Amino acid sequence: RKEVEQDPGPFNVPEGATVAFNCTYSNSASQSFFWYRQDCRKEPKLLMSVYSSGNEDGRFTAQLNRASQYISLLIRDSKLSDSATYLCAVKPSGGYNKLIFGAGTRLAVHP
Amino acid sequence: DGGITQSPKYLFRKEGQNVTLSCEQNLNHDAMYWYRQDPGQGLRLIYYSQIVNDFQKGDIAEGYSVSREKKESFPLTVTSAQKNPTAFYLCASSTSGEGGMNGYTFGSGTRLTVV
């Protein structure tokens, strides 16, 4: 089993739709969680950290479910510009600040 | 503006040749990382460094080498021992410290192709 797993998609949604992605992780002691956005042939860029109580940034909401060991990303009112690959990243327990990334979920928003 | 710079953007390597990818940051970050990205496989950790003059192997270190002589710089050498080096290479940096972290800042990547 991979340490961090994501549904690769693609998720094809119309503009204005709400879409949600999940990311499961295997290490129950994982400490920090992130969502990154990666455009085609570009570097990943930090979209948002994921906090235990859940957090929101505009149209984006991130949540953590420690009991079931997954994090989620909800995008409301999808825009064409949201089309990208969304990577989740998890910091396992331990002193090293290294992240383990999922393979990414591709989102395609169409008119 | 602070950031992390990778060069070159594109690199072509002949069989049996060693090549070095540059990574420089002016964010005053202690920790630096090298990842490799292949289509459909996500990012895999090659090497990382928490502090100057110290580095550790990641999950796929074979065929690669690094150095960390300066805080700002973390070059990656892809040696001839790396049999399948064609990939997108990403350098990242972060603050280091125990407990939580603020995530990585990535460079724009180097796309390496074997010819």
PDB file of N, CA and C in Angstrom, chain B residues 9-95:
ATOM      1  N   LYS B   9      16.638  24.997 -17.318  1.00  0.00           N
ATOM      2  CA  LYS B   9      15.233  24.596 -17.404  1.00  0.00           C
ATOM      3  C   LYS B   9      15.102  23.266 -18.165  1.00  0.00           C
ATOM      4  N   TYR B  10      15.914  23.132 -19.203  1.00  0.00           N
ATOM      5  CA  TYR B  10      15.948  21.894 -19.991  1.00  0.00           C
ATOM      6  C   TYR B  10      17.394  21.423 -20.090  1.00  0.00           C
ATOM      7  N   LEU B  11      17.589  20.113 -20.014  1.00  0.00           N
ATOM      8  CA  LEU B  11      18.937  19.561 -20.055  1.00  0.00           C
ATOM      9  C   LEU B  11      18.891  18.235 -20.808  1.00  0.00           C
ATOM     10  N   PHE B  12      19.862  18.063 -21.691  1.00  0.00           N
ATOM     11  CA  PHE B  12      19.941  16.831 -22.464  1.00  0.00           C
ATOM     12  C   PHE B  12      21.233  16.124 -22.100  1.00  0.00           C
ATOM     13  N   ARG B  13      21.130  14.871 -21.796  1.00  0.00           N
ATOM     14  CA  ARG B  13      22.298  14.103 -21.348  1.00  0.00           C
ATOM     15  C   ARG B  13      22.550  12.950 -22.304  1.00  0.00           C
ATOM     16  N   LYS B  14      23.790  12.770 -22.630  1.00  0.00           N
ATOM     17  CA  LYS B  14      24.155  11.624 -23.444  1.00  0.00           C
ATOM     18  C   LYS B  14      24.356  10.412 -22.536  1.00  0.00           C
ATOM     19  N   GLU B  15      24.242   9.254 -23.093  1.00  0.00           N
ATOM     20  CA  GLU B  15      24.479   8.022 -22.348  1.00  0.00           C
ATOM     21  C   GLU B  15      25.877   8.057 -21.721  1.00  0.00           C
ATOM     22  N   GLY B  16      25.981   7.678 -20.450  1.00  0.00           N
ATOM     23  CA  GLY B  16      27.280   7.601 -19.790  1.00  0.00           C
ATOM     24  C   GLY B  16      27.819   8.924 -19.282  1.00  0.00           C
ATOM     25  N   GLN B  17      27.050   9.971 -19.387  1.00  0.00           N
ATOM     26  CA  GLN B  17      27.516  11.296 -18.995  1.00  0.00           C
ATOM     27  C   GLN B  17      26.953  11.678 -17.629  1.00  0.00           C
ATOM     28  N   ASN B  18      27.763  12.359 -16.827  1.00  0.00           N
ATOM     29  CA  ASN B  18      27.266  12.948 -15.586  1.00  0.00           C
ATOM     30  C   ASN B  18      26.794  14.366 -15.868  1.00  0.00           C
ATOM     31  N   VAL B  19      25.694  14.771 -15.241  1.00  0.00           N
ATOM     32  CA  VAL B  19      25.230  16.146 -15.370  1.00  0.00           C
ATOM     33  C   VAL B  19      24.847  16.664 -13.990  1.00  0.00           C
ATOM     34  N   THR B  20      24.986  17.983 -13.815  1.00  0.00           N
ATOM     35  CA  THR B  20      24.668  18.595 -12.525  1.00  0.00           C
ATOM     36  C   THR B  20      23.564  19.618 -12.697  1.00  0.00           C
ATOM     37  N   LEU B  21      22.547  19.501 -11.847  1.00  0.00           N
ATOM     38  CA  LEU B  21      21.426  20.418 -11.830  1.00  0.00           C
ATOM     39  C   LEU B  21      21.627  21.392 -10.678  1.00  0.00           C
ATOM     40  N   SER B  22      21.425  22.651 -10.968  1.00  0.00           N
ATOM     41  CA  SER B  22      21.658  23.684  -9.971  1.00  0.00           C
ATOM     42  C   SER B  22      20.366  24.033  -9.242  1.00  0.00           C
ATOM     43  N   CYS B  23      20.497  24.323  -7.936  1.00  0.00           N
ATOM     44  CA  CYS B  23      19.379  24.798  -7.133  1.00  0.00           C
ATOM     45  C   CYS B  23      19.897  25.817  -6.132  1.00  0.00           C
ATOM     46  N   GLU B  24      19.373  27.036  -6.194  1.00  0.00           N
ATOM     47  CA  GLU B  24      19.794  28.116  -5.302  1.00  0.00           C
ATOM     48  C   GLU B  24      18.559  28.773  -4.699  1.00  0.00           C
ATOM     49  N   GLN B  25      18.624  29.052  -3.381  1.00  0.00           N
ATOM     50  CA  GLN B  25      17.516  29.740  -2.734  1.00  0.00           C
ATOM     51  C   GLN B  25      18.014  30.909  -1.886  1.00  0.00           C
ATOM     52  N   ASN B  26      17.201  31.961  -1.851  1.00  0.00           N
ATOM     53  CA  ASN B  26      17.527  33.119  -1.014  1.00  0.00           C
ATOM     54  C   ASN B  26      16.416  33.368  -0.001  1.00  0.00           C
ATOM     55  N   LEU B  27      15.805  32.284   0.437  1.00  0.00           N
ATOM     56  CA  LEU B  27      14.719  32.367   1.409  1.00  0.00           C
ATOM     57  C   LEU B  27      15.218  32.179   2.836  1.00  0.00           C
ATOM     58  N   ASN B  28      16.515  31.952   2.972  1.00  0.00           N
ATOM     59  CA  ASN B  28      17.115  31.667   4.273  1.00  0.00           C
ATOM     60  C   ASN B  28      16.544  30.385   4.899  1.00  0.00           C
ATOM     61  N   HIS B  29      16.141  29.460   4.055  1.00  0.00           N
ATOM     62  CA  HIS B  29      15.643  28.178   4.543  1.00  0.00           C
ATOM     63  C   HIS B  29      16.801  27.250   4.879  1.00  0.00           C
ATOM     64  N   ASP B  30      16.645  26.518   5.978  1.00  0.00           N
ATOM     65  CA  ASP B  30      17.682  25.557   6.355  1.00  0.00           C
ATOM     66  C   ASP B  30      17.601  24.277   5.532  1.00  0.00           C
ATOM     67  N   ALA B  31      16.399  23.832   5.242  1.00  0.00           N
ATOM     68  CA  ALA B  31      16.209  22.517   4.622  1.00  0.00           C
ATOM     69  C   ALA B  31      16.002  22.638   3.115  1.00  0.00           C
ATOM     70  N   MET B  32      16.602  21.710   2.388  1.00  0.00           N
ATOM     71  CA  MET B  32      16.441  21.656   0.940  1.00  0.00           C
ATOM     72  C   MET B  32      16.255  20.215   0.503  1.00  0.00           C
ATOM     73  N   TYR B  33      15.585  20.045  -0.628  1.00  0.00           N
ATOM     74  CA  TYR B  33      15.162  18.712  -1.066  1.00  0.00           C
ATOM     75  C   TYR B  33      15.290  18.610  -2.585  1.00  0.00           C
ATOM     76  N   TRP B  34      15.474  17.388  -3.053  1.00  0.00           N
ATOM     77  CA  TRP B  34      15.370  17.074  -4.471  1.00  0.00           C
ATOM     78  C   TRP B  34      14.344  15.963  -4.664  1.00  0.00           C
ATOM     79  N   TYR B  35      13.416  16.234  -5.585  1.00  0.00           N
ATOM     80  CA  TYR B  35      12.415  15.252  -5.956  1.00  0.00           C
ATOM     81  C   TYR B  35      12.503  14.994  -7.457  1.00  0.00           C
ATOM     82  N   ARG B  36      12.056  13.829  -7.798  1.00  0.00           N
ATOM     83  CA  ARG B  36      11.927  13.452  -9.208  1.00  0.00           C
ATOM     84  C   ARG B  36      10.448  13.188  -9.470  1.00  0.00           C
ATOM     85  N   GLN B  37       9.960  13.674 -10.615  1.00  0.00           N
ATOM     86  CA  GLN B  37       8.568  13.427 -10.982  1.00  0.00           C
ATOM     87  C   GLN B  37       8.512  12.753 -12.341  1.00  0.00           C
ATOM     88  N   ASP B  38       7.887  11.594 -12.370  1.00  0.00           N
ATOM     89  CA  ASP B  38       7.615  10.881 -13.606  1.00  0.00           C
ATOM     90  C   ASP B  38       6.107  10.890 -13.835  1.00  0.00           C
ATOM     91  N   PRO B  39       5.682  10.809 -15.075  1.00  0.00           N
ATOM     92  CA  PRO B  39       4.237  10.860 -15.360  1.00  0.00           C
ATOM     93  C   PRO B  39       3.474   9.801 -14.578  1.00  0.00           C
ATOM     94  N   GLY B  40       2.425  10.240 -13.886  1.00  0.00           N
ATOM     95  CA  GLY B  40       1.543   9.316 -13.178  1.00  0.00           C
ATOM     96  C   GLY B  40       2.100   8.755 -11.883  1.00  0.00           C
ATOM     97  N   GLN B  41       3.312   9.176 -11.510  1.00  0.00           N
ATOM     98  CA  GLN B  41       3.913   8.594 -10.295  1.00  0.00           C
ATOM     99  C   GLN B  41       4.096   9.592  -9.176  1.00  0.00           C
ATOM    100  N   GLY B  42       3.734  10.811  -9.367  1.00  0.00           N
ATOM    101  CA  GLY B  42       3.919  11.782  -8.299  1.00  0.00           C
ATOM    102  C   GLY B  42       5.384  12.094  -8.064  1.00  0.00           C
ATOM    103  N   LEU B  43       5.666  12.708  -6.945  1.00  0.00           N
ATOM    104  CA  LEU B  43       7.021  13.138  -6.614  1.00  0.00           C
ATOM    105  C   LEU B  43       7.691  12.104  -5.716  1.00  0.00           C
ATOM    106  N   ARG B  44       8.919  11.751  -6.070  1.00  0.00           N
ATOM    107  CA  ARG B  44       9.685  10.816  -5.252  1.00  0.00           C
ATOM    108  C   ARG B  44      10.955  11.497  -4.764  1.00  0.00           C
ATOM    109  N   LEU B  45      11.265  11.312  -3.481  1.00  0.00           N
ATOM    110  CA  LEU B  45      12.367  12.005  -2.837  1.00  0.00           C
ATOM    111  C   LEU B  45      13.693  11.351  -3.173  1.00  0.00           C
ATOM    112  N   ILE B  46      14.640  12.166  -3.648  1.00  0.00           N
ATOM    113  CA  ILE B  46      15.965  11.671  -4.009  1.00  0.00           C
ATOM    114  C   ILE B  46      16.937  11.876  -2.843  1.00  0.00           C
ATOM    115  N   TYR B  47      17.112  13.115  -2.440  1.00  0.00           N
ATOM    116  CA  TYR B  47      17.987  13.483  -1.327  1.00  0.00           C
ATOM    117  C   TYR B  47      17.371  14.674  -0.605  1.00  0.00           C
ATOM    118  N   TYR B  48      17.743  14.824   0.656  1.00  0.00           N
ATOM    119  CA  TYR B  48      17.352  16.022   1.372  1.00  0.00           C
ATOM    120  C   TYR B  48      18.454  16.415   2.350  1.00  0.00           C
ATOM    121  N   SER B  49      18.410  17.687   2.723  1.00  0.00           N
ATOM    122  CA  SER B  49      19.437  18.243   3.600  1.00  0.00           C
ATOM    123  C   SER B  49      18.758  19.163   4.605  1.00  0.00           C
ATOM    124  N   GLN B  50      19.017  18.905   5.868  1.00  0.00           N
ATOM    125  CA  GLN B  50      18.408  19.721   6.920  1.00  0.00           C
ATOM    126  C   GLN B  50      19.302  20.901   7.312  1.00  0.00           C
ATOM    127  N   ILE B  51      20.595  20.772   6.998  1.00  0.00           N
ATOM    128  CA  ILE B  51      21.542  21.787   7.435  1.00  0.00           C
ATOM    129  C   ILE B  51      22.783  21.706   6.552  1.00  0.00           C
ATOM    130  N   VAL B  52      23.540  22.763   6.537  1.00  0.00           N
ATOM    131  CA  VAL B  52      24.761  22.804   5.727  1.00  0.00           C
ATOM    132  C   VAL B  52      25.687  21.655   6.113  1.00  0.00           C
ATOM    133  N   ASN B  53      26.330  21.075   5.097  1.00  0.00           N
ATOM    134  CA  ASN B  53      27.304  19.991   5.250  1.00  0.00           C
ATOM    135  C   ASN B  53      26.694  18.697   5.770  1.00  0.00           C
ATOM    136  N   ASP B  54      25.405  18.561   5.628  1.00  0.00           N
ATOM    137  CA  ASP B  54      24.732  17.322   6.017  1.00  0.00           C
ATOM    138  C   ASP B  54      23.600  17.046   5.045  1.00  0.00           C
ATOM    139  N   PHE B  55      23.467  15.778   4.625  1.00  0.00           N
ATOM    140  CA  PHE B  55      22.365  15.404   3.755  1.00  0.00           C
ATOM    141  C   PHE B  55      22.086  13.925   3.929  1.00  0.00           C
ATOM    142  N   GLN B  56      20.868  13.524   3.582  1.00  0.00           N
ATOM    143  CA  GLN B  56      20.453  12.135   3.722  1.00  0.00           C
ATOM    144  C   GLN B  56      19.826  11.630   2.436  1.00  0.00           C
ATOM    145  N   LYS B  57      19.949  10.338   2.226  1.00  0.00           N
ATOM    146  CA  LYS B  57      19.314   9.723   1.071  1.00  0.00           C
ATOM    147  C   LYS B  57      17.801   9.677   1.268  1.00  0.00           C
ATOM    148  N   GLY B  58      17.122   9.891   0.160  1.00  0.00           N
ATOM    149  CA  GLY B  58      15.688   9.694   0.153  1.00  0.00           C
ATOM    150  C   GLY B  58      15.350   8.299  -0.335  1.00  0.00           C
ATOM    151  N   ASP B  59      14.219   8.166  -0.997  1.00  0.00           N
ATOM    152  CA  ASP B  59      13.731   6.860  -1.398  1.00  0.00           C
ATOM    153  C   ASP B  59      14.391   6.315  -2.662  1.00  0.00           C
ATOM    154  N   ILE B  60      14.950   7.202  -3.488  1.00  0.00           N
ATOM    155  CA  ILE B  60      15.494   6.748  -4.782  1.00  0.00           C
ATOM    156  C   ILE B  60      16.850   7.388  -5.044  1.00  0.00           C
ATOM    157  N   ALA B  61      17.775   7.288  -4.091  1.00  0.00           N
ATOM    158  CA  ALA B  61      19.064   7.978  -4.182  1.00  0.00           C
ATOM    159  C   ALA B  61      20.065   7.327  -5.131  1.00  0.00           C
ATOM    160  N   GLU B  62      19.860   6.090  -5.497  1.00  0.00           N
ATOM    161  CA  GLU B  62      20.852   5.389  -6.321  1.00  0.00           C
ATOM    162  C   GLU B  62      21.040   6.082  -7.661  1.00  0.00           C
ATOM    163  N   GLY B  63      22.316   6.350  -7.995  1.00  0.00           N
ATOM    164  CA  GLY B  63      22.629   7.003  -9.255  1.00  0.00           C
ATOM    165  C   GLY B  63      22.653   8.523  -9.173  1.00  0.00           C
ATOM    166  N   TYR B  64      22.468   9.053  -7.974  1.00  0.00           N
ATOM    167  CA  TYR B  64      22.476  10.500  -7.748  1.00  0.00           C
ATOM    168  C   TYR B  64      23.474  10.852  -6.644  1.00  0.00           C
ATOM    169  N   SER B  65      23.970  12.082  -6.681  1.00  0.00           N
ATOM    170  CA  SER B  65      24.782  12.576  -5.570  1.00  0.00           C
ATOM    171  C   SER B  65      24.477  14.049  -5.362  1.00  0.00           C
ATOM    172  N   VAL B  66      24.714  14.526  -4.145  1.00  0.00           N
ATOM    173  CA  VAL B  66      24.451  15.929  -3.810  1.00  0.00           C
ATOM    174  C   VAL B  66      25.582  16.465  -2.950  1.00  0.00           C
ATOM    175  N   SER B  67      25.585  17.762  -2.777  1.00  0.00           N
ATOM    176  CA  SER B  67      26.469  18.419  -1.819  1.00  0.00           C
ATOM    177  C   SER B  67      25.703  19.581  -1.196  1.00  0.00           C
ATOM    178  N   ARG B  68      26.117  19.989  -0.016  1.00  0.00           N
ATOM    179  CA  ARG B  68      25.478  21.136   0.635  1.00  0.00           C
ATOM    180  C   ARG B  68      26.575  21.929   1.360  1.00  0.00           C
ATOM    181  N   GLU B  69      27.371  22.606   0.566  1.00  0.00           N
ATOM    182  CA  GLU B  69      28.497  23.383   1.099  1.00  0.00           C
ATOM    183  C   GLU B  69      28.061  24.765   1.553  1.00  0.00           C
ATOM    184  N   LYS B  70      26.969  25.252   1.013  1.00  0.00           N
ATOM    185  CA  LYS B  70      26.432  26.555   1.399  1.00  0.00           C
ATOM    186  C   LYS B  70      24.950  26.406   1.695  1.00  0.00           C
ATOM    187  N   LYS B  71      24.456  27.241   2.564  1.00  0.00           N
ATOM    188  CA  LYS B  71      23.037  27.182   2.916  1.00  0.00           C
ATOM    189  C   LYS B  71      22.153  27.406   1.702  1.00  0.00           C
ATOM    190  N   GLU B  72      22.620  28.268   0.790  1.00  0.00           N
ATOM    191  CA  GLU B  72      21.787  28.679  -0.330  1.00  0.00           C
ATOM    192  C   GLU B  72      21.745  27.667  -1.467  1.00  0.00           C
ATOM    193  N   SER B  73      22.677  26.722  -1.487  1.00  0.00           N
ATOM    194  CA  SER B  73      22.872  25.923  -2.685  1.00  0.00           C
ATOM    195  C   SER B  73      22.803  24.430  -2.397  1.00  0.00           C
ATOM    196  N   PHE B  74      22.149  23.682  -3.281  1.00  0.00           N
ATOM    197  CA  PHE B  74      22.005  22.233  -3.091  1.00  0.00           C
ATOM    198  C   PHE B  74      22.009  21.575  -4.480  1.00  0.00           C
ATOM    199  N   PRO B  75      23.161  21.494  -5.128  1.00  0.00           N
ATOM    200  CA  PRO B  75      23.217  20.924  -6.479  1.00  0.00           C
ATOM    201  C   PRO B  75      23.046  19.409  -6.483  1.00  0.00           C
ATOM    202  N   LEU B  76      22.436  18.907  -7.529  1.00  0.00           N
ATOM    203  CA  LEU B  76      22.196  17.472  -7.714  1.00  0.00           C
ATOM    204  C   LEU B  76      22.966  16.997  -8.942  1.00  0.00           C
ATOM    205  N   THR B  77      23.767  15.962  -8.782  1.00  0.00           N
ATOM    206  CA  THR B  77      24.462  15.358  -9.914  1.00  0.00           C
ATOM    207  C   THR B  77      23.780  14.046 -10.267  1.00  0.00           C
ATOM    208  N   VAL B  78      23.419  13.931 -11.523  1.00  0.00           N
ATOM    209  CA  VAL B  78      22.846  12.697 -12.040  1.00  0.00           C
ATOM    210  C   VAL B  78      23.996  11.936 -12.699  1.00  0.00           C
ATOM    211  N   THR B  79      24.385  10.835 -12.137  1.00  0.00           N
ATOM    212  CA  THR B  79      25.559  10.112 -12.627  1.00  0.00           C
ATOM    213  C   THR B  79      25.171   9.102 -13.695  1.00  0.00           C
ATOM    214  N   SER B  80      26.182   8.547 -14.328  1.00  0.00           N
ATOM    215  CA  SER B  80      25.942   7.554 -15.364  1.00  0.00           C
ATOM    216  C   SER B  80      25.356   6.264 -14.781  1.00  0.00           C
ATOM    217  N   ALA B  81      25.416   6.126 -13.455  1.00  0.00           N
ATOM    218  CA  ALA B  81      24.845   4.939 -12.808  1.00  0.00           C
ATOM    219  C   ALA B  81      23.319   4.989 -12.760  1.00  0.00           C
ATOM    220  N   GLN B  82      22.757   6.158 -12.998  1.00  0.00           N
ATOM    221  CA  GLN B  82      21.292   6.294 -13.013  1.00  0.00           C
ATOM    222  C   GLN B  82      20.819   5.855 -14.390  1.00  0.00           C
ATOM    223  N   LYS B  83      20.154   4.722 -14.450  1.00  0.00           N
ATOM    224  CA  LYS B  83      19.851   4.106 -15.748  1.00  0.00           C
ATOM    225  C   LYS B  83      18.657   4.713 -16.460  1.00  0.00           C
ATOM    226  N   ASN B  84      17.799   5.371 -15.725  1.00  0.00           N
ATOM    227  CA  ASN B  84      16.607   5.936 -16.351  1.00  0.00           C
ATOM    228  C   ASN B  84      16.402   7.368 -15.853  1.00  0.00           C
ATOM    229  N   PRO B  85      17.286   8.279 -16.259  1.00  0.00           N
ATOM    230  CA  PRO B  85      17.252   9.610 -15.673  1.00  0.00           C
ATOM    231  C   PRO B  85      16.244  10.569 -16.276  1.00  0.00           C
ATOM    232  N   THR B  86      15.619  10.209 -17.367  1.00  0.00           N
ATOM    233  CA  THR B  86      14.680  11.132 -18.004  1.00  0.00           C
ATOM    234  C   THR B  86      13.502  11.379 -17.077  1.00  0.00           C
ATOM    235  N   ALA B  87      13.342  12.626 -16.645  1.00  0.00           N
ATOM    236  CA  ALA B  87      12.298  12.975 -15.681  1.00  0.00           C
ATOM    237  C   ALA B  87      12.294  14.478 -15.485  1.00  0.00           C
ATOM    238  N   PHE B  88      11.347  14.926 -14.696  1.00  0.00           N
ATOM    239  CA  PHE B  88      11.236  16.324 -14.273  1.00  0.00           C
ATOM    240  C   PHE B  88      11.786  16.382 -12.846  1.00  0.00           C
ATOM    241  N   TYR B  89      12.835  17.186 -12.650  1.00  0.00           N
ATOM    242  CA  TYR B  89      13.495  17.264 -11.345  1.00  0.00           C
ATOM    243  C   TYR B  89      13.106  18.567 -10.651  1.00  0.00           C
ATOM    244  N   LEU B  90      12.664  18.423  -9.426  1.00  0.00           N
ATOM    245  CA  LEU B  90      12.194  19.566  -8.648  1.00  0.00           C
ATOM    246  C   LEU B  90      13.014  19.720  -7.381  1.00  0.00           C
ATOM    247  N   CYS B  91      13.475  20.925  -7.159  1.00  0.00           N
ATOM    248  CA  CYS B  91      14.177  21.279  -5.933  1.00  0.00           C
ATOM    249  C   CYS B  91      13.208  22.069  -5.057  1.00  0.00           C
ATOM    250  N   ALA B  92      13.277  21.876  -3.766  1.00  0.00           N
ATOM    251  CA  ALA B  92      12.399  22.587  -2.850  1.00  0.00           C
ATOM    252  C   ALA B  92      13.175  22.982  -1.598  1.00  0.00           C
ATOM    253  N   SER B  93      12.623  23.936  -0.873  1.00  0.00           N
ATOM    254  CA  SER B  93      13.226  24.314   0.402  1.00  0.00           C
ATOM    255  C   SER B  93      12.124  24.579   1.415  1.00  0.00           C
ATOM    256  N   SER B  94      12.498  24.513   2.681  1.00  0.00           N
ATOM    257  CA  SER B  94      11.534  24.802   3.734  1.00  0.00           C
ATOM    258  C   SER B  94      12.280  25.240   4.976  1.00  0.00           C
ATOM    259  N   THR B  95      11.546  25.850   5.890  1.00  0.00           N
ATOM    260  CA  THR B  95      12.104  26.060   7.210  1.00  0.00           C
ATOM    261  C   THR B  95      12.205  24.695   7.862  1.00  0.00           C
TER     262      THR B  95
END
